[in-house]
Amino acid sequence: MPPYVFLLLRFIHIVIGVAWAGSVIFIAMFLLPAIKATGPNGGAVMSYLTQVKRMPSYLMGGVILTILSGLALFWNASAGFSTQWMSSGPGKTFAFGGAMGIIVAILGGAVNAPTAKRMGELGAEIAAGGGPPSAAQVAEMQRLQQRMTTAMRAASVLLLLALTAMAVARYVPS
Ligand code: HEM
């Protein structure tokens, strides 16, 4: 792989990867609890984030770029997925971290992104109604918030594993 392609891939992988992972951890640790605690105001923030700022699309874009660049870097480091490198300490650790990252991406696409989208739509419906939300709307919002909290916590734990593996992989003895 030409050096400038390698440098570009590392730039994309690391800069976008850490921005994306930090965002997911921030959402799970700080944003979702704040949204849950502040009722209708929290709903309005969620609508703004999903419908105006398109947060789920940015997060999905971030994870796709991180994983595609990660796979290209993995292919390069392993000289075309050679079993010798893949069974070394660094090889196994990068593969473990990569697998954790890919599981987070699948979870994000299947659960987190559609749930965030629906939370935003529901928040907008409630705001458009003018008055207080109906009992059905409150129940649906609570259900969505619960699902989102669980999925985001799971994603954060898997991401911390992925980040830990990426941070140490190069130095793991074979
Ligand atoms: C889930 C999010 C991910 C984050 C936050 C992340 C983060 C990082 C970081 C910070 C490094 C620099 C470590 C170093 O050079 O010593 C790195 C390197 C690397 N990552 Fe990831 N990574 C992620 C996912 C993946 C995935 C899915 C793969 C694909 C299997 C992957 C493969 C690699 C490889 C092969 C390197 C070494 C590149 C080189 O040869 O210099 N990563 N990653």
JSON list of C-alpha atoms and ligand atoms in Angstrom, two decimals:
[
{"chain": "A", "resi": 1, "resn": "MET", "atom": "CA", "xyz": [0.00, 0.00, 0.00]},
{"chain": "A", "resi": 2, "resn": "PRO", "atom": "CA", "xyz": [1.49, 3.44, -0.93]},
{"chain": "A", "resi": 3, "resn": "PRO", "atom": "CA", "xyz": [2.57, 5.40, 2.20]},
{"chain": "A", "resi": 4, "resn": "TYR", "atom": "CA", "xyz": [0.16, 8.32, 1.60]},
{"chain": "A", "resi": 5, "resn": "VAL", "atom": "CA", "xyz": [-2.81, 5.90, 1.31]},
{"chain": "A", "resi": 6, "resn": "PHE", "atom": "CA", "xyz": [-1.70, 4.25, 4.57]},
{"chain": "A", "resi": 7, "resn": "LEU", "atom": "CA", "xyz": [-1.42, 7.65, 6.30]},
{"chain": "A", "resi": 8, "resn": "LEU", "atom": "CA", "xyz": [-4.83, 8.73, 4.98]},
{"chain": "A", "resi": 9, "resn": "LEU", "atom": "CA", "xyz": [-6.41, 5.47, 6.20]},
{"chain": "A", "resi": 10, "resn": "ARG", "atom": "CA", "xyz": [-4.83, 5.87, 9.65]},
{"chain": "A", "resi": 11, "resn": "PHE", "atom": "CA", "xyz": [-6.06, 9.48, 9.78]},
{"chain": "A", "resi": 12, "resn": "ILE", "atom": "CA", "xyz": [-9.62, 8.43, 8.88]},
{"chain": "A", "resi": 13, "resn": "HIS", "atom": "CA", "xyz": [-9.58, 5.40, 11.17]},
{"chain": "A", "resi": 14, "resn": "ILE", "atom": "CA", "xyz": [-8.18, 7.06, 14.28]},
{"chain": "A", "resi": 15, "resn": "VAL", "atom": "CA", "xyz": [-9.63, 10.59, 14.06]},
{"chain": "A", "resi": 16, "resn": "ILE", "atom": "CA", "xyz": [-13.15, 9.51, 13.05]},
{"chain": "A", "resi": 17, "resn": "GLY", "atom": "CA", "xyz": [-12.98, 6.37, 15.23]},
{"chain": "A", "resi": 18, "resn": "VAL", "atom": "CA", "xyz": [-12.18, 8.22, 18.46]},
{"chain": "A", "resi": 19, "resn": "ALA", "atom": "CA", "xyz": [-14.67, 11.03, 17.72]},
{"chain": "A", "resi": 20, "resn": "TRP", "atom": "CA", "xyz": [-17.39, 8.43, 17.09]},
{"chain": "A", "resi": 21, "resn": "ALA", "atom": "CA", "xyz": [-16.52, 6.24, 20.10]},
{"chain": "A", "resi": 22, "resn": "GLY", "atom": "CA", "xyz": [-16.36, 9.30, 22.40]},
{"chain": "A", "resi": 23, "resn": "SER", "atom": "CA", "xyz": [-19.78, 10.43, 21.13]},
{"chain": "A", "resi": 24, "resn": "VAL", "atom": "CA", "xyz": [-21.35, 7.02, 21.83]},
{"chain": "A", "resi": 25, "resn": "ILE", "atom": "CA", "xyz": [-19.89, 6.95, 25.36]},
{"chain": "A", "resi": 26, "resn": "PHE", "atom": "CA", "xyz": [-21.01, 10.57, 25.98]},
{"chain": "A", "resi": 27, "resn": "ILE", "atom": "CA", "xyz": [-24.56, 9.74, 24.84]},
{"chain": "A", "resi": 28, "resn": "ALA", "atom": "CA", "xyz": [-24.76, 6.66, 27.10]},
{"chain": "A", "resi": 29, "resn": "MET", "atom": "CA", "xyz": [-23.21, 8.29, 30.18]},
{"chain": "A", "resi": 30, "resn": "PHE", "atom": "CA", "xyz": [-24.52, 11.85, 30.07]},
{"chain": "A", "resi": 31, "resn": "LEU", "atom": "CA", "xyz": [-27.03, 12.69, 27.33]},
{"chain": "A", "resi": 32, "resn": "LEU", "atom": "CA", "xyz": [-29.57, 9.87, 27.74]},
{"chain": "A", "resi": 33, "resn": "PRO", "atom": "CA", "xyz": [-29.82, 10.20, 31.54]},
{"chain": "A", "resi": 34, "resn": "ALA", "atom": "CA", "xyz": [-30.31, 13.98, 31.10]},
{"chain": "A", "resi": 35, "resn": "ILE", "atom": "CA", "xyz": [-32.99, 13.46, 28.43]},
{"chain": "A", "resi": 36, "resn": "LYS", "atom": "CA", "xyz": [-34.77, 10.94, 30.65]},
{"chain": "A", "resi": 37, "resn": "ALA", "atom": "CA", "xyz": [-34.66, 13.25, 33.67]},
{"chain": "A", "resi": 38, "resn": "THR", "atom": "CA", "xyz": [-35.98, 16.35, 31.92]},
{"chain": "A", "resi": 39, "resn": "GLY", "atom": "CA", "xyz": [-39.25, 14.98, 30.44]},
{"chain": "A", "resi": 40, "resn": "PRO", "atom": "CA", "xyz": [-40.71, 17.09, 27.60]},
{"chain": "A", "resi": 41, "resn": "ASN", "atom": "CA", "xyz": [-37.63, 19.35, 27.45]},
{"chain": "A", "resi": 42, "resn": "GLY", "atom": "CA", "xyz": [-35.48, 16.26, 26.96]},
{"chain": "A", "resi": 43, "resn": "GLY", "atom": "CA", "xyz": [-37.86, 15.10, 24.21]},
{"chain": "A", "resi": 44, "resn": "ALA", "atom": "CA", "xyz": [-37.41, 18.44, 22.43]},
{"chain": "A", "resi": 45, "resn": "VAL", "atom": "CA", "xyz": [-33.60, 18.09, 22.60]},
{"chain": "A", "resi": 46, "resn": "MET", "atom": "CA", "xyz": [-33.84, 14.55, 21.18]},
{"chain": "A", "resi": 47, "resn": "SER", "atom": "CA", "xyz": [-36.08, 15.76, 18.32]},
{"chain": "A", "resi": 48, "resn": "TYR", "atom": "CA", "xyz": [-33.64, 18.53, 17.49]},
{"chain": "A", "resi": 49, "resn": "LEU", "atom": "CA", "xyz": [-30.67, 16.16, 17.57]},
{"chain": "A", "resi": 50, "resn": "THR", "atom": "CA", "xyz": [-32.30, 13.54, 15.37]},
{"chain": "A", "resi": 51, "resn": "GLN", "atom": "CA", "xyz": [-34.44, 15.60, 12.99]},
{"chain": "A", "resi": 52, "resn": "VAL", "atom": "CA", "xyz": [-32.45, 18.84, 12.55]},
{"chain": "A", "resi": 53, "resn": "LYS", "atom": "CA", "xyz": [-28.87, 17.78, 13.35]},
{"chain": "A", "resi": 54, "resn": "ARG", "atom": "CA", "xyz": [-29.34, 14.23, 11.94]},
{"chain": "A", "resi": 55, "resn": "MET", "atom": "CA", "xyz": [-27.24, 12.69, 14.73]},
{"chain": "A", "resi": 56, "resn": "PRO", "atom": "CA", "xyz": [-28.06, 9.03, 13.86]},
{"chain": "A", "resi": 57, "resn": "SER", "atom": "CA", "xyz": [-26.83, 9.53, 10.27]},
{"chain": "A", "resi": 58, "resn": "TYR", "atom": "CA", "xyz": [-23.57, 11.11, 11.46]},
{"chain": "A", "resi": 59, "resn": "LEU", "atom": "CA", "xyz": [-22.98, 8.27, 13.93]},
{"chain": "A", "resi": 60, "resn": "MET", "atom": "CA", "xyz": [-23.72, 5.61, 11.28]},
{"chain": "A", "resi": 61, "resn": "GLY", "atom": "CA", "xyz": [-21.44, 7.43, 8.80]},
{"chain": "A", "resi": 62, "resn": "GLY", "atom": "CA", "xyz": [-18.68, 7.54, 11.45]},
{"chain": "A", "resi": 63, "resn": "VAL", "atom": "CA", "xyz": [-18.89, 3.85, 12.23]},
{"chain": "A", "resi": 64, "resn": "ILE", "atom": "CA", "xyz": [-18.93, 2.86, 8.53]},
{"chain": "A", "resi": 65, "resn": "LEU", "atom": "CA", "xyz": [-15.78, 4.93, 7.80]},
{"chain": "A", "resi": 66, "resn": "THR", "atom": "CA", "xyz": [-14.03, 3.59, 10.94]},
{"chain": "A", "resi": 67, "resn": "ILE", "atom": "CA", "xyz": [-14.76, -0.03, 10.07]},
{"chain": "A", "resi": 68, "resn": "LEU", "atom": "CA", "xyz": [-13.94, 0.19, 6.34]},
{"chain": "A", "resi": 69, "resn": "SER", "atom": "CA", "xyz": [-10.63, 1.96, 7.06]},
{"chain": "A", "resi": 70, "resn": "GLY", "atom": "CA", "xyz": [-9.97, -0.53, 9.90]},
{"chain": "A", "resi": 71, "resn": "LEU", "atom": "CA", "xyz": [-10.50, -3.48, 7.56]},
{"chain": "A", "resi": 72, "resn": "ALA", "atom": "CA", "xyz": [-8.15, -1.93, 4.98]},
{"chain": "A", "resi": 73, "resn": "LEU", "atom": "CA", "xyz": [-5.50, -1.33, 7.69]},
{"chain": "A", "resi": 74, "resn": "PHE", "atom": "CA", "xyz": [-5.98, -4.90, 8.94]},
{"chain": "A", "resi": 75, "resn": "TRP", "atom": "CA", "xyz": [-5.54, -6.26, 5.43]},
{"chain": "A", "resi": 76, "resn": "ASN", "atom": "CA", "xyz": [-2.37, -4.17, 5.04]},
{"chain": "A", "resi": 77, "resn": "ALA", "atom": "CA", "xyz": [-0.88, -5.05, 8.45]},
{"chain": "A", "resi": 78, "resn": "SER", "atom": "CA", "xyz": [-1.55, -8.77, 7.92]},
{"chain": "A", "resi": 79, "resn": "ALA", "atom": "CA", "xyz": [-0.15, -8.68, 4.35]},
{"chain": "A", "resi": 80, "resn": "GLY", "atom": "CA", "xyz": [-3.46, -9.92, 2.91]},
{"chain": "A", "resi": 81, "resn": "PHE", "atom": "CA", "xyz": [-4.80, -11.75, 6.01]},
{"chain": "A", "resi": 82, "resn": "SER", "atom": "CA", "xyz": [-1.73, -14.00, 6.39]},
{"chain": "A", "resi": 83, "resn": "THR", "atom": "CA", "xyz": [-2.36, -16.62, 9.10]},
{"chain": "A", "resi": 84, "resn": "GLN", "atom": "CA", "xyz": [1.12, -16.05, 10.53]},
{"chain": "A", "resi": 85, "resn": "TRP", "atom": "CA", "xyz": [0.34, -12.40, 11.45]},
{"chain": "A", "resi": 86, "resn": "MET", "atom": "CA", "xyz": [-3.23, -13.18, 12.46]},
{"chain": "A", "resi": 87, "resn": "SER", "atom": "CA", "xyz": [-2.02, -15.74, 15.02]},
{"chain": "A", "resi": 88, "resn": "SER", "atom": "CA", "xyz": [0.54, -13.30, 16.52]},
{"chain": "A", "resi": 89, "resn": "GLY", "atom": "CA", "xyz": [-0.23, -11.27, 19.68]},
{"chain": "A", "resi": 90, "resn": "PRO", "atom": "CA", "xyz": [-0.89, -8.02, 17.75]},
{"chain": "A", "resi": 91, "resn": "GLY", "atom": "CA", "xyz": [-2.85, -9.88, 15.04]},
{"chain": "A", "resi": 92, "resn": "LYS", "atom": "CA", "xyz": [-5.19, -11.59, 17.51]},
{"chain": "A", "resi": 93, "resn": "THR", "atom": "CA", "xyz": [-5.67, -8.40, 19.53]},
{"chain": "A", "resi": 94, "resn": "PHE", "atom": "CA", "xyz": [-6.46, -6.18, 16.50]},
{"chain": "A", "resi": 95, "resn": "ALA", "atom": "CA", "xyz": [-8.86, -8.92, 15.29]},
{"chain": "A", "resi": 96, "resn": "PHE", "atom": "CA", "xyz": [-10.60, -9.03, 18.70]},
{"chain": "A", "resi": 97, "resn": "GLY", "atom": "CA", "xyz": [-10.92, -5.22, 18.82]},
{"chain": "A", "resi": 98, "resn": "GLY", "atom": "CA", "xyz": [-12.15, -5.13, 15.23]},
{"chain": "A", "resi": 99, "resn": "ALA", "atom": "CA", "xyz": [-14.77, -7.81, 15.94]},
{"chain": "A", "resi": 100, "resn": "MET", "atom": "CA", "xyz": [-16.04, -5.80, 18.93]},
{"chain": "A", "resi": 101, "resn": "GLY", "atom": "CA", "xyz": [-16.27, -2.70, 16.72]},
{"chain": "A", "resi": 102, "resn": "ILE", "atom": "CA", "xyz": [-18.18, -4.60, 14.03]},
{"chain": "A", "resi": 103, "resn": "ILE", "atom": "CA", "xyz": [-20.67, -5.94, 16.62]},
{"chain": "A", "resi": 104, "resn": "VAL", "atom": "CA", "xyz": [-21.27, -2.36, 17.83]},
{"chain": "A", "resi": 105, "resn": "ALA", "atom": "CA", "xyz": [-21.93, -1.28, 14.23]},
{"chain": "A", "resi": 106, "resn": "ILE", "atom": "CA", "xyz": [-24.51, -4.05, 13.76]},
{"chain": "A", "resi": 107, "resn": "LEU", "atom": "CA", "xyz": [-26.18, -3.16, 17.08]},
{"chain": "A", "resi": 108, "resn": "GLY", "atom": "CA", "xyz": [-26.20, 0.51, 16.08]},
{"chain": "A", "resi": 109, "resn": "GLY", "atom": "CA", "xyz": [-27.82, -0.13, 12.71]},
{"chain": "A", "resi": 110, "resn": "ALA", "atom": "CA", "xyz": [-30.36, -2.64, 14.03]},
{"chain": "A", "resi": 111, "resn": "VAL", "atom": "CA", "xyz": [-31.39, -1.00, 17.32]},
{"chain": "A", "resi": 112, "resn": "ASN", "atom": "CA", "xyz": [-29.85, 2.37, 18.26]},
{"chain": "A", "resi": 113, "resn": "ALA", "atom": "CA", "xyz": [-30.36, 4.33, 15.03]},
{"chain": "A", "resi": 114, "resn": "PRO", "atom": "CA", "xyz": [-34.03, 3.30, 14.43]},
{"chain": "A", "resi": 115, "resn": "THR", "atom": "CA", "xyz": [-34.87, 3.85, 18.11]},
{"chain": "A", "resi": 116, "resn": "ALA", "atom": "CA", "xyz": [-33.30, 7.34, 18.12]},
{"chain": "A", "resi": 117, "resn": "LYS", "atom": "CA", "xyz": [-35.17, 8.16, 14.91]},
{"chain": "A", "resi": 118, "resn": "ARG", "atom": "CA", "xyz": [-38.53, 7.09, 16.39]},
{"chain": "A", "resi": 119, "resn": "MET", "atom": "CA", "xyz": [-37.80, 9.05, 19.62]},
{"chain": "A", "resi": 120, "resn": "GLY", "atom": "CA", "xyz": [-37.23, 12.15, 17.50]},
{"chain": "A", "resi": 121, "resn": "GLU", "atom": "CA", "xyz": [-40.44, 11.62, 15.50]},
{"chain": "A", "resi": 122, "resn": "LEU", "atom": "CA", "xyz": [-42.48, 11.05, 18.64]},
{"chain": "A", "resi": 123, "resn": "GLY", "atom": "CA", "xyz": [-40.99, 14.14, 20.31]},
{"chain": "A", "resi": 124, "resn": "ALA", "atom": "CA", "xyz": [-41.94, 16.18, 17.24]},
{"chain": "A", "resi": 125, "resn": "GLU", "atom": "CA", "xyz": [-45.51, 14.72, 17.26]},
{"chain": "A", "resi": 126, "resn": "ILE", "atom": "CA", "xyz": [-45.88, 15.65, 20.93]},
{"chain": "A", "resi": 127, "resn": "ALA", "atom": "CA", "xyz": [-44.57, 19.18, 20.31]},
{"chain": "A", "resi": 128, "resn": "ALA", "atom": "CA", "xyz": [-46.91, 19.59, 17.30]},
{"chain": "A", "resi": 129, "resn": "GLY", "atom": "CA", "xyz": [-49.88, 18.52, 19.44]},
{"chain": "A", "resi": 130, "resn": "GLY", "atom": "CA", "xyz": [-49.41, 21.67, 21.54]},
{"chain": "A", "resi": 131, "resn": "GLY", "atom": "CA", "xyz": [-50.77, 20.19, 24.77]},
{"chain": "A", "resi": 132, "resn": "PRO", "atom": "CA", "xyz": [-49.40, 17.57, 27.14]},
{"chain": "A", "resi": 133, "resn": "PRO", "atom": "CA", "xyz": [-48.58, 14.14, 25.63]},
{"chain": "A", "resi": 134, "resn": "SER", "atom": "CA", "xyz": [-51.24, 11.39, 25.69]},
{"chain": "A", "resi": 135, "resn": "ALA", "atom": "CA", "xyz": [-50.82, 8.37, 27.99]},
{"chain": "A", "resi": 136, "resn": "ALA", "atom": "CA", "xyz": [-49.96, 6.22, 24.94]},
{"chain": "A", "resi": 137, "resn": "GLN", "atom": "CA", "xyz": [-47.29, 8.72, 23.84]},
{"chain": "A", "resi": 138, "resn": "VAL", "atom": "CA", "xyz": [-45.75, 8.81, 27.32]},
{"chain": "A", "resi": 139, "resn": "ALA", "atom": "CA", "xyz": [-45.72, 4.98, 27.47]},
{"chain": "A", "resi": 140, "resn": "GLU", "atom": "CA", "xyz": [-44.10, 4.70, 24.03]},
{"chain": "A", "resi": 141, "resn": "MET", "atom": "CA", "xyz": [-41.48, 7.32, 24.88]},
{"chain": "A", "resi": 142, "resn": "GLN", "atom": "CA", "xyz": [-40.57, 5.51, 28.11]},
{"chain": "A", "resi": 143, "resn": "ARG", "atom": "CA", "xyz": [-40.28, 2.22, 26.24]},
{"chain": "A", "resi": 144, "resn": "LEU", "atom": "CA", "xyz": [-38.03, 3.81, 23.58]},
{"chain": "A", "resi": 145, "resn": "GLN", "atom": "CA", "xyz": [-35.87, 5.52, 26.22]},
{"chain": "A", "resi": 146, "resn": "GLN", "atom": "CA", "xyz": [-35.40, 2.24, 28.06]},
{"chain": "A", "resi": 147, "resn": "ARG", "atom": "CA", "xyz": [-34.43, 0.37, 24.87]},
{"chain": "A", "resi": 148, "resn": "MET", "atom": "CA", "xyz": [-32.05, 3.17, 23.88]},
{"chain": "A", "resi": 149, "resn": "THR", "atom": "CA", "xyz": [-30.39, 3.24, 27.32]},
{"chain": "A", "resi": 150, "resn": "THR", "atom": "CA", "xyz": [-29.81, -0.53, 27.31]},
{"chain": "A", "resi": 151, "resn": "ALA", "atom": "CA", "xyz": [-28.49, -0.56, 23.71]},
{"chain": "A", "resi": 152, "resn": "MET", "atom": "CA", "xyz": [-26.21, 2.45, 24.29]},
{"chain": "A", "resi": 153, "resn": "ARG", "atom": "CA", "xyz": [-24.79, 0.91, 27.49]},
{"chain": "A", "resi": 154, "resn": "ALA", "atom": "CA", "xyz": [-24.08, -2.36, 25.67]},
{"chain": "A", "resi": 155, "resn": "ALA", "atom": "CA", "xyz": [-22.47, -0.42, 22.78]},
{"chain": "A", "resi": 156, "resn": "SER", "atom": "CA", "xyz": [-20.29, 1.55, 25.24]},
{"chain": "A", "resi": 157, "resn": "VAL", "atom": "CA", "xyz": [-18.99, -1.60, 26.96]},
{"chain": "A", "resi": 158, "resn": "LEU", "atom": "CA", "xyz": [-18.18, -3.26, 23.61]},
{"chain": "A", "resi": 159, "resn": "LEU", "atom": "CA", "xyz": [-16.55, -0.04, 22.40]},
{"chain": "A", "resi": 160, "resn": "LEU", "atom": "CA", "xyz": [-14.36, 0.21, 25.49]},
{"chain": "A", "resi": 161, "resn": "LEU", "atom": "CA", "xyz": [-13.20, -3.35, 24.76]},
{"chain": "A", "resi": 162, "resn": "ALA", "atom": "CA", "xyz": [-12.52, -2.41, 21.12]},
{"chain": "A", "resi": 163, "resn": "LEU", "atom": "CA", "xyz": [-10.61, 0.74, 22.15]},
{"chain": "A", "resi": 164, "resn": "THR", "atom": "CA", "xyz": [-8.58, -1.12, 24.78]},
{"chain": "A", "resi": 165, "resn": "ALA", "atom": "CA", "xyz": [-7.61, -3.77, 22.23]},
{"chain": "A", "resi": 166, "resn": "MET", "atom": "CA", "xyz": [-6.68, -1.12, 19.61]},
{"chain": "A", "resi": 167, "resn": "ALA", "atom": "CA", "xyz": [-4.63, 0.81, 22.21]},
{"chain": "A", "resi": 168, "resn": "VAL", "atom": "CA", "xyz": [-2.46, -2.15, 23.27]},
{"chain": "A", "resi": 169, "resn": "ALA", "atom": "CA", "xyz": [-2.53, -4.50, 20.25]},
{"chain": "A", "resi": 170, "resn": "ARG", "atom": "CA", "xyz": [0.75, -3.39, 18.73]},
{"chain": "A", "resi": 171, "resn": "TYR", "atom": "CA", "xyz": [2.63, -4.22, 21.95]},
{"chain": "A", "resi": 172, "resn": "VAL", "atom": "CA", "xyz": [0.98, -7.53, 22.91]},
{"chain": "A", "resi": 173, "resn": "PRO", "atom": "CA", "xyz": [3.67, -10.24, 22.98]},
{"chain": "A", "resi": 174, "resn": "SER", "atom": "CA", "xyz": [3.16, -13.14, 20.62]},
{"chain": "B", "resi": 1, "resn": "HEM", "atom": "C1", "xyz": [-14.70, 0.37, 16.80]},
{"chain": "B", "resi": 1, "resn": "HEM", "atom": "C2", "xyz": [-14.02, 1.38, 16.64]},
{"chain": "B", "resi": 1, "resn": "HEM", "atom": "C3", "xyz": [-12.53, 1.43, 16.48]},
{"chain": "B", "resi": 1, "resn": "HEM", "atom": "C4", "xyz": [-11.73, 2.33, 17.09]},
{"chain": "B", "resi": 1, "resn": "HEM", "atom": "C5", "xyz": [-12.17, 3.45, 18.00]},
{"chain": "B", "resi": 1, "resn": "HEM", "atom": "C6", "xyz": [-10.38, 2.04, 16.65]},
{"chain": "B", "resi": 1, "resn": "HEM", "atom": "C7", "xyz": [-9.27, 2.77, 17.06]},
{"chain": "B", "resi": 1, "resn": "HEM", "atom": "C8", "xyz": [-7.98, 2.52, 16.64]},
{"chain": "B", "resi": 1, "resn": "HEM", "atom": "C9", "xyz": [-6.80, 3.22, 17.09]},
{"chain": "B", "resi": 1, "resn": "HEM", "atom": "C10", "xyz": [-6.81, 4.37, 18.11]},
{"chain": "B", "resi": 1, "resn": "HEM", "atom": "C11", "xyz": [-5.72, 2.70, 16.46]},
{"chain": "B", "resi": 1, "resn": "HEM", "atom": "C12", "xyz": [-4.24, 3.12, 16.59]},
{"chain": "B", "resi": 1, "resn": "HEM", "atom": "C13", "xyz": [-3.47, 2.05, 17.39]},
{"chain": "B", "resi": 1, "resn": "HEM", "atom": "C14", "xyz": [-2.04, 1.88, 16.97]},
{"chain": "B", "resi": 1, "resn": "HEM", "atom": "O1", "xyz": [-1.68, 2.23, 15.83]},
{"chain": "B", "resi": 1, "resn": "HEM", "atom": "O2", "xyz": [-1.25, 1.35, 17.78]},
{"chain": "B", "resi": 1, "resn": "HEM", "atom": "C15", "xyz": [-6.20, 1.67, 15.60]},
{"chain": "B", "resi": 1, "resn": "HEM", "atom": "C16", "xyz": [-5.41, 0.91, 14.77]},
{"chain": "B", "resi": 1, "resn": "HEM", "atom": "C17", "xyz": [-5.86, -0.15, 14.01]},
{"chain": "B", "resi": 1, "resn": "HEM", "atom": "N1", "xyz": [-7.16, -0.60, 13.90]},
{"chain": "B", "resi": 1, "resn": "HEM", "atom": "FE1", "xyz": [-8.78, 0.16, 14.87]},
{"chain": "B", "resi": 1, "resn": "HEM", "atom": "N2", "xyz": [-10.39, 0.98, 15.79]},
{"chain": "B", "resi": 1, "resn": "HEM", "atom": "C18", "xyz": [-11.70, 0.56, 15.65]},
{"chain": "B", "resi": 1, "resn": "HEM", "atom": "C19", "xyz": [-12.17, -0.48, 14.87]},
{"chain": "B", "resi": 1, "resn": "HEM", "atom": "C20", "xyz": [-11.39, -1.27, 14.06]},
{"chain": "B", "resi": 1, "resn": "HEM", "atom": "C21", "xyz": [-11.86, -2.32, 13.17]},
{"chain": "B", "resi": 1, "resn": "HEM", "atom": "C22", "xyz": [-13.34, -2.69, 12.96]},
{"chain": "B", "resi": 1, "resn": "HEM", "atom": "C23", "xyz": [-10.79, -2.87, 12.57]},
{"chain": "B", "resi": 1, "resn": "HEM", "atom": "C24", "xyz": [-10.79, -3.96, 11.55]},
{"chain": "B", "resi": 1, "resn": "HEM", "atom": "C25", "xyz": [-10.49, -5.16, 11.80]},
{"chain": "B", "resi": 1, "resn": "HEM", "atom": "C26", "xyz": [-9.60, -2.19, 13.06]},
{"chain": "B", "resi": 1, "resn": "HEM", "atom": "C27", "xyz": [-8.30, -2.44, 12.71]},
{"chain": "B", "resi": 1, "resn": "HEM", "atom": "C28", "xyz": [-7.18, -1.70, 13.07]},
{"chain": "B", "resi": 1, "resn": "HEM", "atom": "C29", "xyz": [-5.81, -1.96, 12.62]},
{"chain": "B", "resi": 1, "resn": "HEM", "atom": "C30", "xyz": [-5.35, -3.10, 11.71]},
{"chain": "B", "resi": 1, "resn": "HEM", "atom": "C31", "xyz": [-5.00, -0.98, 13.19]},
{"chain": "B", "resi": 1, "resn": "HEM", "atom": "C32", "xyz": [-3.46, -0.82, 13.01]},
{"chain": "B", "resi": 1, "resn": "HEM", "atom": "C33", "xyz": [-3.18, 0.01, 11.80]},
{"chain": "B", "resi": 1, "resn": "HEM", "atom": "C34", "xyz": [-1.69, 0.05, 11.48]},
{"chain": "B", "resi": 1, "resn": "HEM", "atom": "O3", "xyz": [-1.20, -0.91, 10.88]},
{"chain": "B", "resi": 1, "resn": "HEM", "atom": "O4", "xyz": [-1.05, 1.03, 11.82]},
{"chain": "B", "resi": 1, "resn": "HEM", "atom": "N3", "xyz": [-10.02, -1.21, 13.95]},
{"chain": "B", "resi": 1, "resn": "HEM", "atom": "N4", "xyz": [-7.58, 1.57, 15.73]}
]
